[in-house]
XYZ file of C-alpha atoms in Angstrom:
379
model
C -19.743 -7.683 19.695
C -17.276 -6.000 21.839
C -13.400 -6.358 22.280
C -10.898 -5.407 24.678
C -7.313 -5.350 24.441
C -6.101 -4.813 27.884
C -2.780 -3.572 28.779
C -1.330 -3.317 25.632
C 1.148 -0.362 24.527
C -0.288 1.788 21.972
C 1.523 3.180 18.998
C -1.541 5.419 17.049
C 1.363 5.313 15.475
C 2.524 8.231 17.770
C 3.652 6.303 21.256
C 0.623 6.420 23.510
C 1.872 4.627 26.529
C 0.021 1.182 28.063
C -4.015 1.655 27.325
C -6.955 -0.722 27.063
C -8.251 -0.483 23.146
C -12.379 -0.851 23.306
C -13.720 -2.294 19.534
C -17.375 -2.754 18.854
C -18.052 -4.064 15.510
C -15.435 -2.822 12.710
C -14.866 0.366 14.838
C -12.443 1.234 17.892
C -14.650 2.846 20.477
C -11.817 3.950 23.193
C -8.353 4.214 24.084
C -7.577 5.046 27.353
C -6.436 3.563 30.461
C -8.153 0.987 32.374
C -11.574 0.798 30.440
C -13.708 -0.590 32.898
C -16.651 -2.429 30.441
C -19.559 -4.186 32.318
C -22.572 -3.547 28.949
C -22.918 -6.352 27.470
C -20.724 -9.581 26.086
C -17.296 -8.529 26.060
C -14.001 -10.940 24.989
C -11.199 -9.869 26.749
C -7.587 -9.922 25.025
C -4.656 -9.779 26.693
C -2.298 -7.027 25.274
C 0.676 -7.622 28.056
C 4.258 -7.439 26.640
C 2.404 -6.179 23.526
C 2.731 -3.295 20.961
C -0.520 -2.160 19.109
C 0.103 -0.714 15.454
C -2.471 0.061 12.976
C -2.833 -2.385 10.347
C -1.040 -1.944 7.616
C -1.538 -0.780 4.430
C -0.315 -2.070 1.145
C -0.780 0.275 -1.869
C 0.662 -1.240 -4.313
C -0.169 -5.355 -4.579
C -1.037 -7.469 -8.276
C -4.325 -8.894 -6.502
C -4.601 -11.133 -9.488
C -1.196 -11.722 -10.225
C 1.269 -10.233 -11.705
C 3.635 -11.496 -14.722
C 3.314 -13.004 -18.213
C 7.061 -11.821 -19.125
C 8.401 -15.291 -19.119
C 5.842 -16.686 -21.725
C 2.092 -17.757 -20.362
C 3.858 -20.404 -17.585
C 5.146 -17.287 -16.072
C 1.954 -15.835 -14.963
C 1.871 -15.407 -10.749
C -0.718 -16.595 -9.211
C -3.252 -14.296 -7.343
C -3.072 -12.933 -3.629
C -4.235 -15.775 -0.746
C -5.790 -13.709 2.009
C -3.717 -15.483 4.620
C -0.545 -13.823 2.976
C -1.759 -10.525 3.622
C -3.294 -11.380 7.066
C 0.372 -12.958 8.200
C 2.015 -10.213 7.274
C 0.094 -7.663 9.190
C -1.864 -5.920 5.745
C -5.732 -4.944 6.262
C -5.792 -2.726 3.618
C -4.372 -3.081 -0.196
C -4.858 -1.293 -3.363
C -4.869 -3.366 -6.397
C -3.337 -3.046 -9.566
C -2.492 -4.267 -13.159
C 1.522 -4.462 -14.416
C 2.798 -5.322 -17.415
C 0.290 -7.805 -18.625
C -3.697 -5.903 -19.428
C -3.989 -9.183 -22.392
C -5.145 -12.269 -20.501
C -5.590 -10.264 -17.712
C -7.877 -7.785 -17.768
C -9.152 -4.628 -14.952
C -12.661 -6.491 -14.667
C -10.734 -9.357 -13.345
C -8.731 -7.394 -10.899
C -12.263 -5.032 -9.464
C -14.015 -8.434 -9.198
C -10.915 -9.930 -6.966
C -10.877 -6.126 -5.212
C -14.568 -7.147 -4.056
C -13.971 -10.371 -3.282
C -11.175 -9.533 -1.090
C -13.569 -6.832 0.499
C -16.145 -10.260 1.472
C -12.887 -11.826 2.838
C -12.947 -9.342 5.492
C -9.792 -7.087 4.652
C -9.948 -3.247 3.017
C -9.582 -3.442 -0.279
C -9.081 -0.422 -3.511
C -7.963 -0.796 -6.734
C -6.754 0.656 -9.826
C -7.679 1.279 -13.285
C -5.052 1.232 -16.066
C -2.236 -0.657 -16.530
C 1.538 -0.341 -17.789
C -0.321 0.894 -21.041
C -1.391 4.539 -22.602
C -4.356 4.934 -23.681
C -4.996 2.679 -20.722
C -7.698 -0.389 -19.985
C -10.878 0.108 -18.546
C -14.250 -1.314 -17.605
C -16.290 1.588 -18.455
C -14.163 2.777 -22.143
C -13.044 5.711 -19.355
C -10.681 6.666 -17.227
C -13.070 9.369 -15.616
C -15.983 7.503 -15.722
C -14.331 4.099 -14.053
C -12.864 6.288 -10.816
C -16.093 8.293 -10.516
C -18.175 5.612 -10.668
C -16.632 2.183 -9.201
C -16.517 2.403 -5.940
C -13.196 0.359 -5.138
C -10.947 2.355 -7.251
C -9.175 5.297 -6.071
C -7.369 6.422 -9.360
C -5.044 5.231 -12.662
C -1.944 2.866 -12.859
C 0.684 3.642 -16.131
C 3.946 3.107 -16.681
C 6.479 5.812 -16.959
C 10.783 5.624 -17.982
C 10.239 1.832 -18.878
C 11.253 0.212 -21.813
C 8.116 -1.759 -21.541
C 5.992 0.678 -21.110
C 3.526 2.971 -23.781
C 5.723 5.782 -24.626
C 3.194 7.830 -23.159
C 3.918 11.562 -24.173
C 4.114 14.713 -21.671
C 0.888 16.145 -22.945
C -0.882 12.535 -22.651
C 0.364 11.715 -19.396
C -0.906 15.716 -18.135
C -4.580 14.685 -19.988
C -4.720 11.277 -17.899
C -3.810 13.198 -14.581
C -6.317 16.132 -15.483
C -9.128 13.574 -16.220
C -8.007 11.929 -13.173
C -8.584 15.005 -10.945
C -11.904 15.755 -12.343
C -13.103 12.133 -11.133
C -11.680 12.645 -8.053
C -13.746 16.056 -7.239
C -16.782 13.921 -8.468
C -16.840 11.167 -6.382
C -14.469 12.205 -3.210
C -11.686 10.178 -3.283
C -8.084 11.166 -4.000
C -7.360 10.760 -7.417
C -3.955 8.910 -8.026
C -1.995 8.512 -11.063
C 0.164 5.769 -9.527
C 3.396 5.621 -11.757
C 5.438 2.502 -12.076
C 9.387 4.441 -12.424
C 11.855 2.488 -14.396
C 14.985 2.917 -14.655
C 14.932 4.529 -18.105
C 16.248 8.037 -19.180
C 13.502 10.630 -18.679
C 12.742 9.937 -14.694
C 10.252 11.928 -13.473
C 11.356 14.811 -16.000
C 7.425 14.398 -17.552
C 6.197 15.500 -14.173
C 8.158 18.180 -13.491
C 6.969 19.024 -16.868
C 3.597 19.392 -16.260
C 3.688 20.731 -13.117
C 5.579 24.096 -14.373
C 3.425 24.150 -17.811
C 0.147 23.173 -16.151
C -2.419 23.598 -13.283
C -2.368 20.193 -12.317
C -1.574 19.839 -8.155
C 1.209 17.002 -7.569
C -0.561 15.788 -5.023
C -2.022 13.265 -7.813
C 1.078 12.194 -9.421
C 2.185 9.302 -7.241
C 5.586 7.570 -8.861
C 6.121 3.895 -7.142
C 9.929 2.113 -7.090
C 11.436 5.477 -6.286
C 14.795 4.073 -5.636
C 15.135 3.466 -9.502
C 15.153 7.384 -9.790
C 16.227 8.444 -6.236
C 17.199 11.863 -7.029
C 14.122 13.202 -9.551
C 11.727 11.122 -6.245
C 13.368 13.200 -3.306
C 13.352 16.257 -5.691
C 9.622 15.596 -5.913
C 9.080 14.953 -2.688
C 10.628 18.335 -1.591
C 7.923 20.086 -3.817
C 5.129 18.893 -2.084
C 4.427 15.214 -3.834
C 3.951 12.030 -2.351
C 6.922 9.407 -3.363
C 6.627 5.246 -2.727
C 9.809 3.361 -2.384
C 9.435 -0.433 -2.623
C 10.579 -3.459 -0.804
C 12.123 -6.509 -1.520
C 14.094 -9.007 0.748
C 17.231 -7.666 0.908
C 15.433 -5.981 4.327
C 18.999 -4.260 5.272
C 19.706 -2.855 2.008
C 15.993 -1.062 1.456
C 15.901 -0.194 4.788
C 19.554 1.502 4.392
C 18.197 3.119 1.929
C 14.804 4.409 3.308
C 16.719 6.198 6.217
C 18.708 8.142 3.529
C 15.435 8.853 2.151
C 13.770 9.995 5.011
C 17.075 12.118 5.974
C 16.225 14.082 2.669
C 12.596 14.932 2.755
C 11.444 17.425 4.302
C 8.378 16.148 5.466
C 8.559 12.589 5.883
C 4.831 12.047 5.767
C 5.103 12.882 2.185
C 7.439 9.021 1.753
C 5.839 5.933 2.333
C 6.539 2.117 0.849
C 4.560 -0.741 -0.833
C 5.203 -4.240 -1.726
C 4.797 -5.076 -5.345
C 3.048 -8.444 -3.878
C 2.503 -11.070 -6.590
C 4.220 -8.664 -8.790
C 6.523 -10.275 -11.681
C 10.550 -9.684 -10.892
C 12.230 -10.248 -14.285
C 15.961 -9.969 -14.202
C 17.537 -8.840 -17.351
C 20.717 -8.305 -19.228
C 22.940 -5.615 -18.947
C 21.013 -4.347 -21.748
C 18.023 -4.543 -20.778
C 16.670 -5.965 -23.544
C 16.891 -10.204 -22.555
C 14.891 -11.358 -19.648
C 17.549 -13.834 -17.809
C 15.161 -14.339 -14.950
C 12.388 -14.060 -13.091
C 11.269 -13.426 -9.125
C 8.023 -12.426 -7.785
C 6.954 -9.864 -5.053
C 6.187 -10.937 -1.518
C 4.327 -8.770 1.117
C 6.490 -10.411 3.874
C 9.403 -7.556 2.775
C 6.727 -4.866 3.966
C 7.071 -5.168 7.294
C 10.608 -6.930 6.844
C 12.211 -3.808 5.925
C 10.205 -1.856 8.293
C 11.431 -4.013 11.300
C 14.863 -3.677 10.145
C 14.401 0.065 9.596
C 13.854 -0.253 13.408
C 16.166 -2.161 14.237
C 19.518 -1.891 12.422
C 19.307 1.709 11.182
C 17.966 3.396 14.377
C 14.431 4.661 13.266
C 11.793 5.292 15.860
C 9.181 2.594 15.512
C 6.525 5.749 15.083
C 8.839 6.908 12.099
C 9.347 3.970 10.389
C 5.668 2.177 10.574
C 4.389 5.670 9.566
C 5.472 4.934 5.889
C 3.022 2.046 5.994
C 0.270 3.219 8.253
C -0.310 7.151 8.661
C 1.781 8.260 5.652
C -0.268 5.854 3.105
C -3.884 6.741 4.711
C -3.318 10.087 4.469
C -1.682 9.780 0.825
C -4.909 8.113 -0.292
C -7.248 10.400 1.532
C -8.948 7.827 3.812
C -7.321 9.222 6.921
C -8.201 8.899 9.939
C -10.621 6.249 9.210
C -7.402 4.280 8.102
C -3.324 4.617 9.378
C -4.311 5.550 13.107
C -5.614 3.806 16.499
C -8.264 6.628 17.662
C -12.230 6.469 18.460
C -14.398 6.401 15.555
C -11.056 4.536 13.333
C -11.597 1.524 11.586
C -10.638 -1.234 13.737
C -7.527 -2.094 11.593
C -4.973 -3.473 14.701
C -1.655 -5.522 14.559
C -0.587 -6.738 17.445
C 3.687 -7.544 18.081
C 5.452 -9.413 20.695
C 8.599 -8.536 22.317
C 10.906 -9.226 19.291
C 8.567 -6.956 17.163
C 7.090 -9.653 15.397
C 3.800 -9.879 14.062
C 1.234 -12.305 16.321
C -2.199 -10.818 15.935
C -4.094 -8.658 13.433
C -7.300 -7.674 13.773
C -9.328 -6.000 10.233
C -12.533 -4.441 10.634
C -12.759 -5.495 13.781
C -12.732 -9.014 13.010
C -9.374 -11.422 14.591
C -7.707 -12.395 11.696
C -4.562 -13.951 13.376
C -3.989 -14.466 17.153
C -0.725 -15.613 18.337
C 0.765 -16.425 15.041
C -2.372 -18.340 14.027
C -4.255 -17.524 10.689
C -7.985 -17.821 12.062
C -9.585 -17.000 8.481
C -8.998 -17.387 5.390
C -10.818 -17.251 1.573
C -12.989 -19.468 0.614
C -10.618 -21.474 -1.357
C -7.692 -20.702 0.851
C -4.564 -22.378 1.823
């Protein structure tokens, strides 16, 4: 079936000016100006007073929940398809946390699938906060060269909660890692959860003078826990993923600084933590005192406010969750860009920049601040 957004003004992200978007199927066909379309069935959409972004991309979301540090009542639930569709995400990646004991990476590829039948993108993870690390296969290697869905490792590095995973261990997983990713294509991540603890990224830079490893596969996530070792990074090539929360003003305060510091910006980008367990502790850090959970409304919260209050250039700042994240995770241009042949991945804003339609694959999701689908035991 064939779409066309008419009059609508294109951001690829780069600003294209007003242009008609052509879709057919889960592709985008043209964009140009004043498509005139007479083959068959067409549904016109009117993209007047609009801005078209690509969808967005959310690399770093607990599909099946995060949590379990508060005792088994603390567990968060799993990601409803209507929170990622209201919030502008057709693409995720899905990961483990703390907790790989009642829940398991089986459980979180199954829920990758199933959000794939839902109608948005979805990749996942293998691993977890621990070292050696869960899998479905009993490999690291063998579950990202041969599961489709997953695009690399999750572990846990400068935590107190994490495995104590040692430099040459952590330089074995990310060489193992890379082999699987030059067998089955893909980009091979070793997606780091930072804490605040005393080594930072110290490991990395480790490896990377010791060993042939590229750092194009390390990929440390809650950068602003180690700003200085994550723009250091950065500034040698890596990609670094700063994460959002709903102080939108504060995070987006500090993603300008960020992207004032890095060379090449398309080497930043941000995530959510979604469903992700918050736990607030002491001044110790040894006593959990609390507990929040992740939202994926604070993606494009602090992205908006990037725009807004700090001065960014829409193209700059939705860059760090469109272009910047495709091409981190080696599905660009098919993902992170409005161009022929690109996945027709669309969100749609209104004159105060908020969100009112998303397309994914092709398919309406949300028109005029209306969830149109949703799972098949959604809310």
């Amino acid at each position: 079936m064939f779409q066309l957004i008419k009059n609508v003004e294109v951001f690829a992200p780069q600003s294209k000016g007003i242009n008609d978007i052509l879709l057919y199927g889960d592709k985008i066909v043209a964009v140009q100006p004043n498509i005139t379309f007479t083959f068959g069935d067409v549904t016109v959409i009117d993209g007047r007073g609009k801005k078209a972004l690509p969808g967005f991309i959310d690399q770093h979301v607990h599909v099946t929940g995060g949590g379990g540090e508060g005792s088994f009542r603390s567990r968060v639930p799993e990601l409803e398809l209507s929170h990622a569709i209201e919030n502008g995400v057709t693409t995720v990646v899905g990961l483990l946390g703390t907790d790989s004991t009642t829940r398991s990476v089986e459980n979180l590829v199954a829920k990758t699938k199933g959000l794939n039948e839902d109608g948005l993108t979805a990749y996942c993870l293998t691993g977890a906060y621990e070292y050696p690390s869960p899998t479905v296969t009993g490999s690291v290697k063998k579950d990202v060269t041969f599961i489709k869905e997953c695009l690399g490792v999750k572990i846990a590095i400068s935590d107190h909660r994490n495995s104590v995973i040692t430099t040459q261990e952590l330089a074995r997983l990310a060489a193992d890692v890379r082999q699987a990713a030059l067998f089955s294509g893909k980009a091979g991540v070793v997606h780091m959860h930072t804490g605040r603890g005393k080594a930072g990224l110290s490991q990395v830079f480790d490896i990377l003078e010791h060993t042939d490893v590229p750092a194009k596969h390390f990929r440390p996530t809650h950068c602003a826990s180690q700003y200085n070792d994550a723009i250091r990074f950065a500034n040698m090539g890596g990609f670094v993923d700063f994460t959002t929360h709903d102080n939108f003003a504060q995070v987006a305060k500090l993603l300008h600084q960020a992207m004032d510091n890095i060379e090449n910006k398309e080497n930043m980008t941000c995530s959510s933590d979604s469903n992700g367990s918050m736990p607030i502790w002491d001044e110790k850090r040894e006593n959990m005192i609390g507990m929040g959970v992740g939202s994926m409304k604070t993606l494009y919260g602090c992205i908006k406010a990037l725009i807004t209050e700090e001065g960014v250039s829409l193209t700059d700042a939705i860059s760090l969750i469109t272009s910047n994240v495709a091409k981190a995770l080696e599905i660009y241009p098919q993902k992170g860009c409005i161009a022929a042949q690109s996945d027709a991945d669309l969100v749609l804003l209104d004159e105060n920049l908020d969100i009112d339609t998303v397309f994914a694959k092709g398919r309406m999701m949300m028109q005029n601040k209306e969830i149109l689908v949703r799972s098949y035991f959604g809310k």
